[in-house]
Every structure is written in structure tokens, then in C-alpha cells.
XYZ file of N, CA and C in Angstrom:
720
model
N 2.657 78.165 -53.877
C 1.750 78.997 -54.134
C 0.896 79.666 -53.112
N 0.949 81.122 -52.875
C 0.285 81.374 -52.023
C -1.429 81.255 -52.021
N -2.128 81.197 -50.911
C -3.695 80.747 -50.472
C -4.327 81.865 -49.702
N -5.333 81.884 -50.086
C -6.000 82.972 -48.900
C -6.589 81.812 -48.030
N -6.260 82.148 -46.720
C -6.545 81.120 -45.840
C -7.289 82.061 -44.491
N -8.428 81.586 -43.849
C -9.241 82.406 -43.069
C -9.267 81.522 -41.696
N -8.742 81.829 -40.499
C -8.649 81.466 -39.268
C -9.700 82.070 -38.065
N -10.677 81.221 -37.950
C -11.751 81.844 -36.796
C -11.011 81.523 -35.731
N -11.318 82.695 -34.646
C -10.819 83.054 -33.310
C -9.363 82.591 -33.579
N -8.896 83.564 -34.462
C -7.110 83.512 -34.673
C -6.147 84.329 -33.830
N -6.802 84.893 -32.721
C -6.140 86.121 -32.208
C -5.187 85.394 -30.843
N -5.530 84.059 -30.573
C -4.787 83.579 -29.516
C -4.956 81.778 -29.391
N -4.085 81.455 -28.457
C -4.224 79.978 -28.581
C -3.863 79.171 -29.811
N -4.680 78.192 -30.070
C -4.337 77.423 -31.293
C -4.683 78.052 -32.446
N -5.579 79.064 -32.459
C -6.056 79.947 -33.654
C -4.646 80.825 -33.920
N -4.054 81.370 -33.060
C -3.021 82.374 -33.433
C -2.038 81.352 -33.675
N -1.512 80.193 -33.264
C -0.463 79.251 -33.790
C -0.739 78.902 -34.841
N -2.190 78.476 -35.522
C -2.459 78.292 -37.068
C -2.066 79.622 -37.894
N -2.689 80.664 -37.111
C -2.488 81.907 -38.255
C -0.775 82.106 -38.417
N -0.048 81.943 -37.480
C 1.365 81.997 -37.442
C 1.925 81.125 -38.583
N 1.425 79.870 -38.309
C 2.193 78.817 -39.342
C 1.798 79.072 -40.835
N 0.570 79.500 -41.113
C 0.323 79.732 -42.681
C 0.961 80.830 -42.911
N 0.851 81.716 -42.147
C 1.466 83.148 -42.475
C 3.052 83.018 -42.725
N 3.816 82.167 -41.983
C 5.209 81.755 -42.454
C 5.205 80.946 -43.652
N 4.417 80.310 -44.106
C 4.288 79.673 -45.189
C 4.131 80.633 -46.507
N 3.894 81.809 -46.473
C 3.862 82.784 -47.242
C 2.199 82.935 -47.668
N 1.263 82.251 -46.914
C -0.093 82.340 -47.412
C -0.567 83.663 -46.945
N -1.884 83.935 -47.799
C -2.431 85.513 -47.169
C -3.335 85.017 -46.002
N -3.075 85.597 -45.067
C -3.859 85.302 -43.834
C -4.818 85.964 -43.322
N -6.136 85.590 -43.021
C -6.795 86.679 -42.271
C -7.387 85.749 -41.311
N -7.630 86.532 -39.807
C -7.992 85.914 -38.793
C -9.252 86.738 -38.186
N -10.314 86.199 -37.475
C -11.297 86.777 -36.944
C -11.211 87.015 -35.180
N -11.727 87.690 -34.805
C -11.920 88.205 -33.644
C -12.998 88.524 -32.945
N -13.393 88.333 -31.647
C -14.731 88.525 -31.210
C -14.973 90.048 -30.525
N -13.622 90.609 -30.186
C -14.011 91.869 -29.675
C -12.979 92.567 -30.180
N -12.028 93.029 -28.907
C -11.067 94.159 -29.721
C -9.879 92.975 -29.674
N -9.167 93.075 -30.950
C -7.797 92.260 -30.895
C -6.765 92.465 -30.057
N -6.327 91.598 -28.987
C -5.232 91.389 -28.297
C -4.035 91.704 -28.929
N -3.006 92.052 -28.015
C -1.716 92.226 -28.751
C -1.107 91.581 -29.470
N -1.492 90.358 -29.184
C -0.491 89.312 -29.693
C -0.941 89.191 -31.365
N -1.756 89.886 -31.710
C -1.841 89.795 -33.337
C -0.893 90.829 -33.898
N -0.191 91.678 -33.115
C 0.700 92.458 -33.573
C 1.813 91.512 -34.265
N 2.247 90.482 -33.549
C 3.227 89.579 -33.564
C 3.248 89.157 -35.243
N 2.044 88.740 -35.779
C 1.772 88.140 -37.070
C 2.086 89.093 -38.025
N 2.270 90.425 -37.862
C 2.775 91.552 -38.785
C 1.721 92.068 -39.522
N 1.581 93.324 -40.450
C 0.698 93.931 -41.051
C -0.050 93.217 -42.211
N 0.809 92.331 -42.598
C 0.234 91.382 -43.694
C -1.060 90.450 -43.339
N -1.125 90.355 -41.982
C -2.165 89.414 -41.783
C -3.572 90.393 -41.500
N -4.712 89.942 -42.212
C -6.064 90.866 -41.780
C -6.590 90.369 -40.681
N -6.978 91.207 -39.593
C -7.868 91.182 -38.780
C -9.110 91.642 -38.853
N -10.089 90.636 -38.966
C -11.655 91.272 -38.926
C -12.531 91.000 -37.973
N -13.326 91.725 -37.188
C -14.333 91.430 -36.156
C -15.329 90.425 -36.565
N -15.579 89.545 -35.659
C -16.515 88.732 -36.178
C -17.077 87.790 -35.083
N -18.454 87.835 -34.475
C -18.948 87.354 -33.528
C -19.778 85.865 -34.347
N -19.317 85.098 -34.308
C -19.917 83.775 -35.107
C -21.284 83.598 -34.613
N -21.853 83.996 -33.629
C -23.102 83.585 -33.434
C -24.243 84.222 -33.949
N -23.512 85.328 -35.008
C -24.473 86.401 -35.405
C -24.371 86.071 -37.106
N -25.157 85.619 -37.882
C -24.998 85.610 -39.587
C -24.443 86.705 -40.318
N -25.097 87.616 -39.656
C -24.614 89.011 -40.383
C -23.082 89.275 -40.203
N -22.467 89.160 -39.221
C -21.241 89.424 -38.895
C -20.408 88.237 -39.785
N -20.762 87.123 -40.057
C -19.951 86.171 -40.382
C -19.874 86.490 -42.103
N -20.971 86.990 -42.625
C -21.072 87.326 -43.871
C -20.113 88.649 -44.214
N -20.380 89.534 -43.287
C -19.917 90.525 -43.435
C -17.967 90.519 -43.320
N -17.562 89.693 -42.257
C -16.087 89.318 -42.151
C -15.769 88.711 -43.499
N -16.434 87.618 -43.939
C -16.083 86.993 -45.118
C -15.857 88.070 -46.537
N -17.022 88.851 -46.390
C -16.632 90.067 -47.340
C -15.484 90.807 -47.328
N -15.001 91.151 -46.266
C -14.071 91.977 -46.096
C -12.714 91.335 -46.330
N -12.445 89.877 -46.286
C -11.407 89.026 -46.574
C -11.680 89.000 -47.987
N -12.727 88.781 -48.760
C -12.865 88.295 -50.056
C -12.366 89.834 -51.033
N -12.786 90.985 -50.271
C -12.341 92.140 -50.891
C -10.927 92.623 -51.000
N -10.375 92.312 -49.946
C -8.852 92.536 -49.589
C -7.616 91.325 -50.497
N -8.424 90.065 -50.128
C -7.732 89.031 -50.142
C -7.814 88.162 -51.395
N -9.276 87.965 -51.308
C -9.833 87.243 -52.055
C -10.467 85.964 -51.828
N -11.041 85.251 -52.492
C -12.196 84.133 -51.961
C -11.207 83.422 -51.094
N -11.872 82.709 -49.939
C -11.094 81.847 -48.967
C -10.999 80.464 -49.383
N -9.543 80.003 -49.536
C -9.363 78.811 -49.970
C -8.969 77.790 -49.051
N -8.656 78.245 -48.084
C -8.385 77.369 -46.609
C -8.833 77.995 -45.257
N -9.908 77.209 -44.863
C -10.760 77.854 -43.682
C -10.324 76.737 -42.433
N -9.680 77.396 -41.325
C -9.633 76.671 -40.143
C -10.769 77.278 -39.028
N -11.812 76.293 -38.661
C -12.712 76.755 -38.036
C -12.554 76.280 -36.379
N -12.117 77.345 -35.802
C -11.321 77.462 -34.543
C -11.933 78.121 -33.372
N -12.759 79.054 -33.827
C -13.668 80.032 -32.789
C -14.460 79.087 -32.000
N -14.311 79.573 -30.600
C -15.278 78.549 -29.637
C -14.746 78.975 -28.000
N -15.641 78.948 -27.265
C -15.856 78.978 -25.622
C -15.932 78.171 -24.977
N -15.564 78.348 -23.655
C -16.265 77.295 -22.608
C -16.776 78.233 -21.697
N -17.699 77.413 -20.798
C -18.588 77.873 -19.848
C -18.762 76.786 -19.066
N -17.726 76.146 -18.111
C -17.716 74.983 -17.337
C -18.434 75.131 -16.252
N -19.528 74.018 -15.992
C -19.894 73.729 -14.783
C -21.002 72.412 -14.733
N -21.275 71.915 -13.478
C -21.866 70.566 -13.816
C -23.387 70.749 -14.091
N -23.580 69.776 -15.036
C -24.828 69.890 -15.724
C -26.409 70.192 -14.708
N -26.144 69.920 -13.606
C -27.367 70.500 -12.449
C -27.554 71.398 -12.332
N -26.279 72.251 -12.329
C -26.159 74.009 -12.117
C -26.144 74.675 -13.499
N -26.008 73.882 -14.719
C -25.924 74.305 -15.976
C -27.231 75.247 -16.424
N -27.244 76.554 -16.486
C -28.589 77.025 -17.044
C -28.618 77.141 -18.349
N -29.758 77.377 -19.195
C -29.888 77.468 -20.742
C -28.830 78.510 -21.354
N -28.509 79.572 -20.406
C -27.299 80.625 -20.957
C -26.025 79.743 -21.143
N -25.637 79.154 -20.294
C -24.393 78.350 -20.388
C -24.267 77.304 -21.330
N -25.428 76.484 -21.473
C -25.528 75.621 -22.558
C -25.639 76.589 -23.894
N -26.673 77.074 -23.967
C -26.794 77.584 -25.358
C -25.761 78.847 -25.855
N -25.137 79.470 -24.919
C -23.953 80.165 -25.701
C -23.184 79.178 -26.028
N -22.610 78.068 -25.373
C -21.402 77.313 -26.126
C -21.986 76.609 -27.359
N -22.925 76.310 -27.185
C -23.403 75.641 -28.683
C -23.632 76.291 -29.614
N -24.256 77.568 -29.550
C -24.421 78.519 -30.427
C -23.159 78.881 -30.972
N -22.113 79.079 -29.986
C -20.623 79.438 -30.761
C -20.055 78.612 -31.274
N -19.683 77.298 -30.490
C -18.732 76.285 -30.933
C -19.307 75.553 -32.053
N -20.681 75.312 -31.899
C -21.423 74.250 -33.110
C -22.074 75.144 -33.997
N -23.014 76.012 -33.637
C -23.828 76.658 -34.899
C -22.975 77.683 -35.436
N -22.027 78.353 -34.661
C -20.822 79.278 -35.155
C -20.288 78.352 -36.478
N -19.658 77.283 -36.371
C -19.224 76.693 -37.224
C -19.817 76.464 -38.247
N -20.990 75.989 -38.211
C -22.142 76.003 -39.087
C -22.193 77.202 -40.125
N -21.978 78.339 -39.503
C -22.187 79.835 -40.216
C -21.051 79.831 -40.906
N -19.853 79.607 -40.570
C -18.440 79.976 -41.378
C -18.549 78.922 -42.564
N -18.785 77.727 -42.155
C -18.488 76.479 -43.333
C -19.669 77.024 -44.436
N -21.056 77.286 -43.877
C -22.028 77.690 -45.040
C -21.497 78.971 -45.849
N -20.681 79.759 -45.375
C -20.363 81.240 -45.926
C -18.907 80.702 -46.962
N -18.211 79.839 -46.598
C -17.018 79.528 -46.764
C -17.091 78.635 -48.449
N -18.319 77.806 -48.317
C -18.700 76.826 -49.277
C -18.723 77.347 -50.747
N -19.661 78.299 -50.567
C -19.941 78.951 -52.021
C -18.809 79.085 -52.994
N -17.688 79.828 -52.677
C -16.542 80.029 -53.635
C -15.798 78.971 -53.653
N -15.934 78.261 -52.726
C -14.941 76.603 -52.929
C -15.547 75.891 -53.946
N -16.904 75.810 -53.926
C -17.576 75.022 -54.825
C -17.379 75.126 -56.079
N -17.666 76.566 -56.389
C -17.295 77.323 -57.695
C -15.948 77.095 -58.376
N -14.831 77.183 -57.548
C -13.482 76.887 -57.827
C -13.130 75.716 -57.853
N -14.072 74.488 -57.322
C -13.896 73.111 -57.319
C -12.429 72.908 -56.788
N -12.271 73.395 -55.625
C -11.272 73.183 -54.864
C -11.415 73.722 -53.439
N -10.531 73.174 -52.055
C -10.814 73.837 -50.809
C -10.289 73.097 -49.935
N -9.990 73.931 -48.707
C -9.322 73.000 -47.558
C -10.269 73.283 -46.591
N -10.714 72.382 -45.730
C -11.721 72.903 -44.537
C -11.022 71.955 -43.353
N -10.578 72.516 -42.306
C -10.089 72.186 -40.979
C -10.895 72.552 -39.835
N -11.606 71.501 -39.063
C -12.096 72.032 -37.986
C -11.667 71.878 -36.534
N -11.571 72.537 -35.799
C -10.676 72.520 -34.351
C -11.853 71.889 -33.586
N -12.022 70.489 -33.117
C -12.663 69.825 -32.229
C -11.855 69.634 -31.045
N -11.894 68.541 -30.290
C -11.495 68.456 -28.949
C -11.155 66.989 -28.485
N -10.310 66.492 -27.979
C -10.083 65.074 -27.317
C -11.760 64.863 -26.438
N -12.133 66.242 -25.682
C -13.330 65.839 -24.816
C -14.598 65.379 -25.728
N -14.271 65.648 -26.895
C -15.584 64.761 -27.728
C -15.599 63.399 -27.477
N -14.517 62.622 -27.281
C -14.415 61.222 -27.076
C -14.613 60.884 -25.563
N -13.765 61.621 -24.990
C -13.284 61.086 -23.505
C -14.607 61.650 -22.589
N -15.197 62.583 -22.806
C -15.985 63.600 -21.916
C -15.254 64.030 -20.961
N -15.788 65.003 -19.957
C -15.113 65.902 -18.899
C -16.143 66.416 -17.892
N -16.179 66.125 -16.660
C -16.837 66.484 -15.957
C -16.786 68.080 -16.028
N -18.111 68.521 -15.991
C -18.156 70.032 -15.868
C -18.314 70.523 -17.418
N -18.288 69.641 -18.456
C -18.117 70.249 -19.888
C -19.229 69.388 -20.881
N -20.111 69.205 -20.344
C -21.240 68.452 -21.079
C -21.457 69.550 -22.201
N -21.809 70.703 -22.267
C -22.035 71.559 -23.514
C -20.657 71.733 -23.958
N -19.714 72.007 -23.725
C -18.517 71.977 -24.461
C -18.115 70.502 -25.227
N -18.392 69.497 -24.650
C -18.177 68.005 -25.038
C -19.059 68.077 -26.607
N -20.368 68.215 -25.879
C -21.444 68.400 -26.880
C -21.110 68.895 -28.258
N -20.566 70.381 -28.170
C -20.449 70.974 -29.301
C -19.454 70.461 -29.868
N -18.420 70.013 -29.245
C -17.118 69.310 -30.075
C -17.263 68.108 -30.649
N -18.376 67.364 -30.288
C -18.627 65.885 -30.610
C -19.394 66.295 -32.106
N -20.342 67.292 -31.847
C -21.181 67.620 -32.925
C -20.035 68.147 -34.070
N -19.041 68.779 -33.967
C -18.244 69.094 -35.129
C -17.841 67.992 -35.963
N -17.450 67.025 -35.179
C -17.006 65.532 -35.702
C -18.041 65.157 -36.865
N -19.301 65.073 -36.309
C -20.330 64.538 -37.065
C -20.295 65.506 -38.340
N -20.451 66.822 -38.027
C -20.666 67.945 -39.026
C -19.316 67.815 -40.142
N -18.104 67.518 -39.661
C -17.140 67.367 -40.518
C -17.343 66.388 -41.631
N -17.514 65.151 -40.891
C -17.546 63.946 -41.660
C -18.916 63.930 -42.861
N -20.026 64.629 -42.274
C -21.136 64.663 -43.212
C -20.780 65.899 -44.414
N -20.263 66.380 -44.132
C -19.858 67.606 -45.140
C -18.969 67.251 -46.091
N -17.760 66.434 -45.783
C -17.077 65.857 -46.372
C -17.464 65.052 -47.449
N -18.451 64.102 -47.009
C -19.233 63.543 -48.342
C -20.012 64.431 -49.092
N -20.437 65.339 -48.618
C -21.378 66.188 -49.808
C -20.351 66.847 -50.693
N -19.147 67.315 -50.233
C -18.236 68.212 -51.159
C -17.200 67.357 -51.726
N -17.111 66.434 -51.573
C -15.641 65.394 -52.026
C -15.853 65.338 -53.542
N -17.011 65.258 -54.170
C -16.882 65.483 -55.693
C -16.128 66.755 -56.234
N -16.318 67.531 -55.512
C -15.737 69.299 -55.806
C -14.323 69.502 -55.491
N -13.645 68.050 -55.259
C -12.065 68.321 -54.731
C -11.970 69.243 -53.349
N -12.799 69.142 -52.425
C -12.831 69.962 -51.079
C -12.970 68.859 -50.027
N -11.824 69.007 -49.126
C -11.597 68.250 -48.067
C -11.857 68.565 -46.911
N -12.573 68.003 -46.155
C -12.901 68.637 -44.876
C -12.556 67.456 -43.456
N -11.813 67.951 -42.601
C -11.136 67.207 -41.736
C -11.256 67.730 -40.302
N -11.204 67.111 -39.169
C -11.134 67.495 -38.083
C -10.013 67.356 -37.112
N -9.732 68.326 -36.376
C -8.427 67.868 -35.366
C -8.803 67.855 -33.895
N -8.634 66.977 -33.168
C -9.233 66.784 -32.025
C -7.777 66.942 -30.658
N -7.668 68.380 -30.487
C -6.210 68.520 -29.523
C -6.622 67.966 -28.228
N -5.734 67.535 -27.379
C -5.676 67.174 -26.042
C -5.596 68.566 -25.412
N -4.719 68.407 -24.475
C -4.181 69.545 -23.413
C -3.087 70.375 -24.127
N -3.458 71.562 -24.408
C -2.670 72.602 -24.952
C -2.777 73.658 -24.393
N -0.989 74.438 -24.246
C -0.700 75.450 -23.627
C -1.509 76.839 -23.909
N -2.723 76.882 -23.588
C -3.448 78.274 -24.025
C -3.959 78.609 -22.548
N -4.707 79.931 -22.959
C -5.011 80.948 -21.668
C -5.824 79.876 -20.796
N -6.898 79.142 -21.270
C -7.645 78.217 -20.508
C -6.795 77.247 -19.405
N -5.686 76.641 -19.976
C -4.676 75.921 -19.186
C -3.831 76.883 -18.470
N -3.415 78.215 -18.726
C -2.820 79.170 -17.579
C -3.632 79.486 -16.557
N -5.219 79.722 -16.844
C -5.705 79.926 -15.586
C -6.016 78.904 -14.652
N -5.659 77.745 -14.730
C -5.548 76.522 -13.798
C -4.713 76.788 -12.705
N -4.892 76.288 -11.662
C -3.709 76.180 -10.719
C -2.665 74.863 -10.925
N -1.541 75.028 -10.314
C -0.491 74.057 -10.875
C -0.956 72.554 -10.375
N -1.621 72.234 -9.050
C -2.126 71.007 -9.180
C -3.269 70.589 -10.159
N -4.077 71.448 -10.387
C -4.775 70.789 -11.613
C -4.243 70.705 -13.231
N -3.337 71.347 -13.304
C -2.521 71.087 -14.607
C -1.459 69.829 -14.311
N -1.090 69.484 -13.543
C -0.140 68.461 -13.002
C -1.082 67.164 -13.102
N -2.266 67.247 -12.674
C -3.332 66.179 -12.586
C -3.638 65.657 -14.099
N -4.013 67.227 -14.940
C -4.186 66.988 -16.238
C -3.128 66.163 -17.036
N -1.663 66.656 -16.713
C -0.646 65.956 -17.499
C -0.525 64.538 -17.280
N -0.892 64.018 -16.096
C -0.873 62.627 -15.856
C -1.720 61.518 -16.373
N -2.646 62.477 -16.961
C -3.633 61.496 -18.146
C -2.739 61.195 -19.490
N -2.050 62.046 -19.517
C -1.233 62.155 -21.032
C -0.354 61.070 -20.979
N -0.259 60.000 -21.874
C 0.774 59.038 -21.930
C 1.970 59.520 -22.075
N 2.371 60.885 -22.908
C 3.343 61.556 -23.285
C 3.957 62.416 -22.210
N 3.085 62.393 -21.472
C 3.427 63.620 -20.059
C 3.694 64.833 -20.493
N 2.968 65.407 -21.101
C 3.142 66.845 -21.221
C 2.158 67.560 -21.912
N 2.101 68.773 -21.990
C 0.841 69.612 -22.810
C 1.458 69.768 -24.212
N 0.491 70.140 -25.123
C 1.097 70.486 -26.482
C 1.005 71.893 -26.695
N 2.057 72.243 -27.635
C 2.054 73.955 -27.796
C 0.773 73.993 -28.867
N 0.609 75.415 -29.291
C -0.531 75.642 -29.918
C 0.225 75.352 -31.478
N 1.753 75.432 -31.611
C 2.158 75.275 -32.982
C 2.101 73.781 -33.095
N 2.309 72.939 -32.643
C 2.034 71.550 -32.641
C 0.650 71.127 -33.391
N -0.342 71.809 -32.773
C -1.864 71.845 -33.369
C -1.659 72.140 -34.919
N -0.987 73.317 -34.860
C -0.958 74.288 -36.291
C -0.493 73.366 -37.455
N 0.834 72.796 -36.848
C 1.703 71.895 -37.591
C 0.430 70.853 -38.407
N -0.427 69.979 -37.746
C -1.392 69.118 -38.266
C -2.302 69.819 -39.109
N -2.558 71.226 -38.745
C -3.621 71.800 -39.440
C -2.974 72.272 -41.035
N -1.828 72.694 -40.621
C -0.931 72.944 -42.003
C -0.905 71.820 -42.927
N -0.816 70.562 -42.576
C -0.567 69.393 -43.397
C -1.817 69.200 -43.885
N -3.056 69.164 -43.235
C -4.357 68.849 -43.814
C -4.849 69.804 -44.795
N -4.216 70.973 -44.892
C -4.402 72.005 -45.634
C -3.499 71.990 -46.928
N -2.556 70.806 -46.904
C -1.568 70.881 -48.064
C -2.035 69.766 -48.995
N -1.038 69.988 -50.207
C -1.299 68.853 -50.934
C -0.973 67.795 -50.964
N -0.093 67.509 -49.966
C 0.314 66.356 -49.408
C -1.200 65.188 -48.695
N -2.129 66.295 -48.302
C -3.266 65.581 -47.551
C -4.490 65.471 -48.625
N -4.232 65.948 -49.966
C -5.569 65.865 -51.072
C -6.488 64.783 -51.052
N -5.866 63.414 -50.647
C -6.567 62.309 -50.592
C -7.050 61.886 -49.044
N -6.937 62.813 -48.083
C -7.402 62.746 -46.756
C -8.838 63.497 -46.647
N -9.922 62.792 -46.240
C -10.899 63.663 -45.932
C -12.162 62.981 -45.014
N -12.725 63.659 -44.024
C -13.556 62.889 -43.451
C -12.777 62.390 -42.084
N -11.350 62.790 -41.905
C -10.641 61.957 -40.863
C -10.707 63.018 -39.521
N -10.360 62.545 -38.325
C -10.236 63.257 -37.142
C -9.143 62.655 -36.610
N -8.225 63.755 -36.729
C -6.998 63.567 -36.126
C -6.378 63.821 -34.841
N -6.201 62.821 -33.770
C -5.905 63.241 -32.662
C -4.748 63.692 -32.281
N -4.431 64.802 -31.686
C -3.225 65.840 -31.482
C -2.999 65.782 -29.743
N -3.047 64.652 -28.911
C -3.429 64.521 -27.585
C -2.371 63.883 -26.825
N -1.215 63.828 -27.498
C -0.036 62.835 -26.615
C -0.706 61.432 -26.284
N -1.551 61.063 -26.706
C -2.127 59.536 -26.552
C -3.267 59.481 -25.318
N -3.738 60.621 -25.263
C -4.881 60.389 -24.352
C -6.359 59.737 -24.899
N -6.549 59.948 -25.718
C -7.883 59.161 -26.669
C -7.388 57.920 -27.472
N -6.090 57.369 -27.201
C -5.964 56.143 -28.213
C -7.251 55.131 -27.740
N -7.170 54.342 -29.014
C -8.528 53.254 -28.881
C -9.778 53.943 -28.987
N -9.968 55.188 -29.072
C -11.332 55.590 -29.289
C -11.430 56.195 -31.127
């Protein structure tokens, strides 16, 4: 049965991988983008709805959901993926670098969750998947802001899972490790090899591997899974 799926930040990287996966399964998929949609969205086909949305602004979140509801129907599966990095050591981190990452990654997730929940509660069903990070467990030099935002998402997912379980809504988080995205592509080869050396499986993940877990958590097979954090990190954070 086709569902309405919304992937925030769905025009590149992990978000694009999720959008492609759900579209291939026959779901009605919408994605948000912060500015001009990149060419990659064209590969999804005309059946995917792309809507502008800066999750830092509540009015834009409401407008995006309204557009999806008007054209596709209420959101039944939400993948909260929109996020940014602004890396620097804490001693050099200004208020802007801290605030923008927290406002986008953590507060932005709060806004899309809050907007998605009303129709799900009324329908007494829904699937919510938050894209966190292995950095939430391991930490990373220069990413105090990013790690804090991603750790906060885990607490958010588990608390919300308890709030809405009685309405048959599941809330889970994925903690990806090193994934082949624009952020990794921007690093030099030496840095990438150093990162791979920290992964027991010895390689980076593809966005589609993260998307496969998101699709599972949104499926009927995962109906009895909620409040879980699924590491997809090649073994980086095993034991945490």
C-alpha cells in the first residue's frame, strides 16, 4: 500500500538515498530543500514532490507540510534528515557556528516532528525516523556543536517514542557512521583513509545502505520497534 513519505533535506546524500528508496517501493514521496534544488532531484522523477523549507523557520515548516498535504495527503512516514555542519574547535567556535547547527539540526527536527504529529495522532498510525550520527556516541574534535545536536536527537526520539506509542506511532533513530556524501567528498584522500581506518569493516557506507534501514524502520516488519537507535557505522561505535 502506497504511503505519503516526507524526507527533510532529501535532495542529496542520505536524504536523497532515502527518497530514492521509498520512491522505488511505490510510496508517494516528498522532499524538502533549503534553497535551489540541485540537479540530483531530477533523477527521482516527476512523481516526487520537492518543496522549499528552511527548518529554522516554523512558518516554512508549516508551509511545506501544507503543500505536501494538499498534493499528496497527510504525511504517514517522516524521515527527519535535514542538517548542517559548521566544524571548528570549541575555543574558536562563535555563537553563530553553535547556534546555526543547533537551530537547524535539533530545533529544526523539533519543528518537523511537531508539525507531523497531529495528523499521525488522529490517524492512530505513523512512522518517524530521525537521522542522528555515530558522533553522538564517539564525539569528534571540531564537532562539539554537531555532536550535541545529534545526541539531542536521540533523547528526543526516545522521549517522543514514549509519548506516542499508545497511538501506534513508532519513533526510531539511525546513527550513521562515515557515509559517501558531499561532506566526505570534500576531504582530502589522506583524511578519508584515516577515517576509514577507524571502521572495523574498513570502508565507508553508501547512502542507500542508510536508506535501507530507514525503509525497514518504516515498514510493518518494524511495527514492534520504537525508541531504538540503530547504528549503521561499520562497527565504529560497537559497545556504546
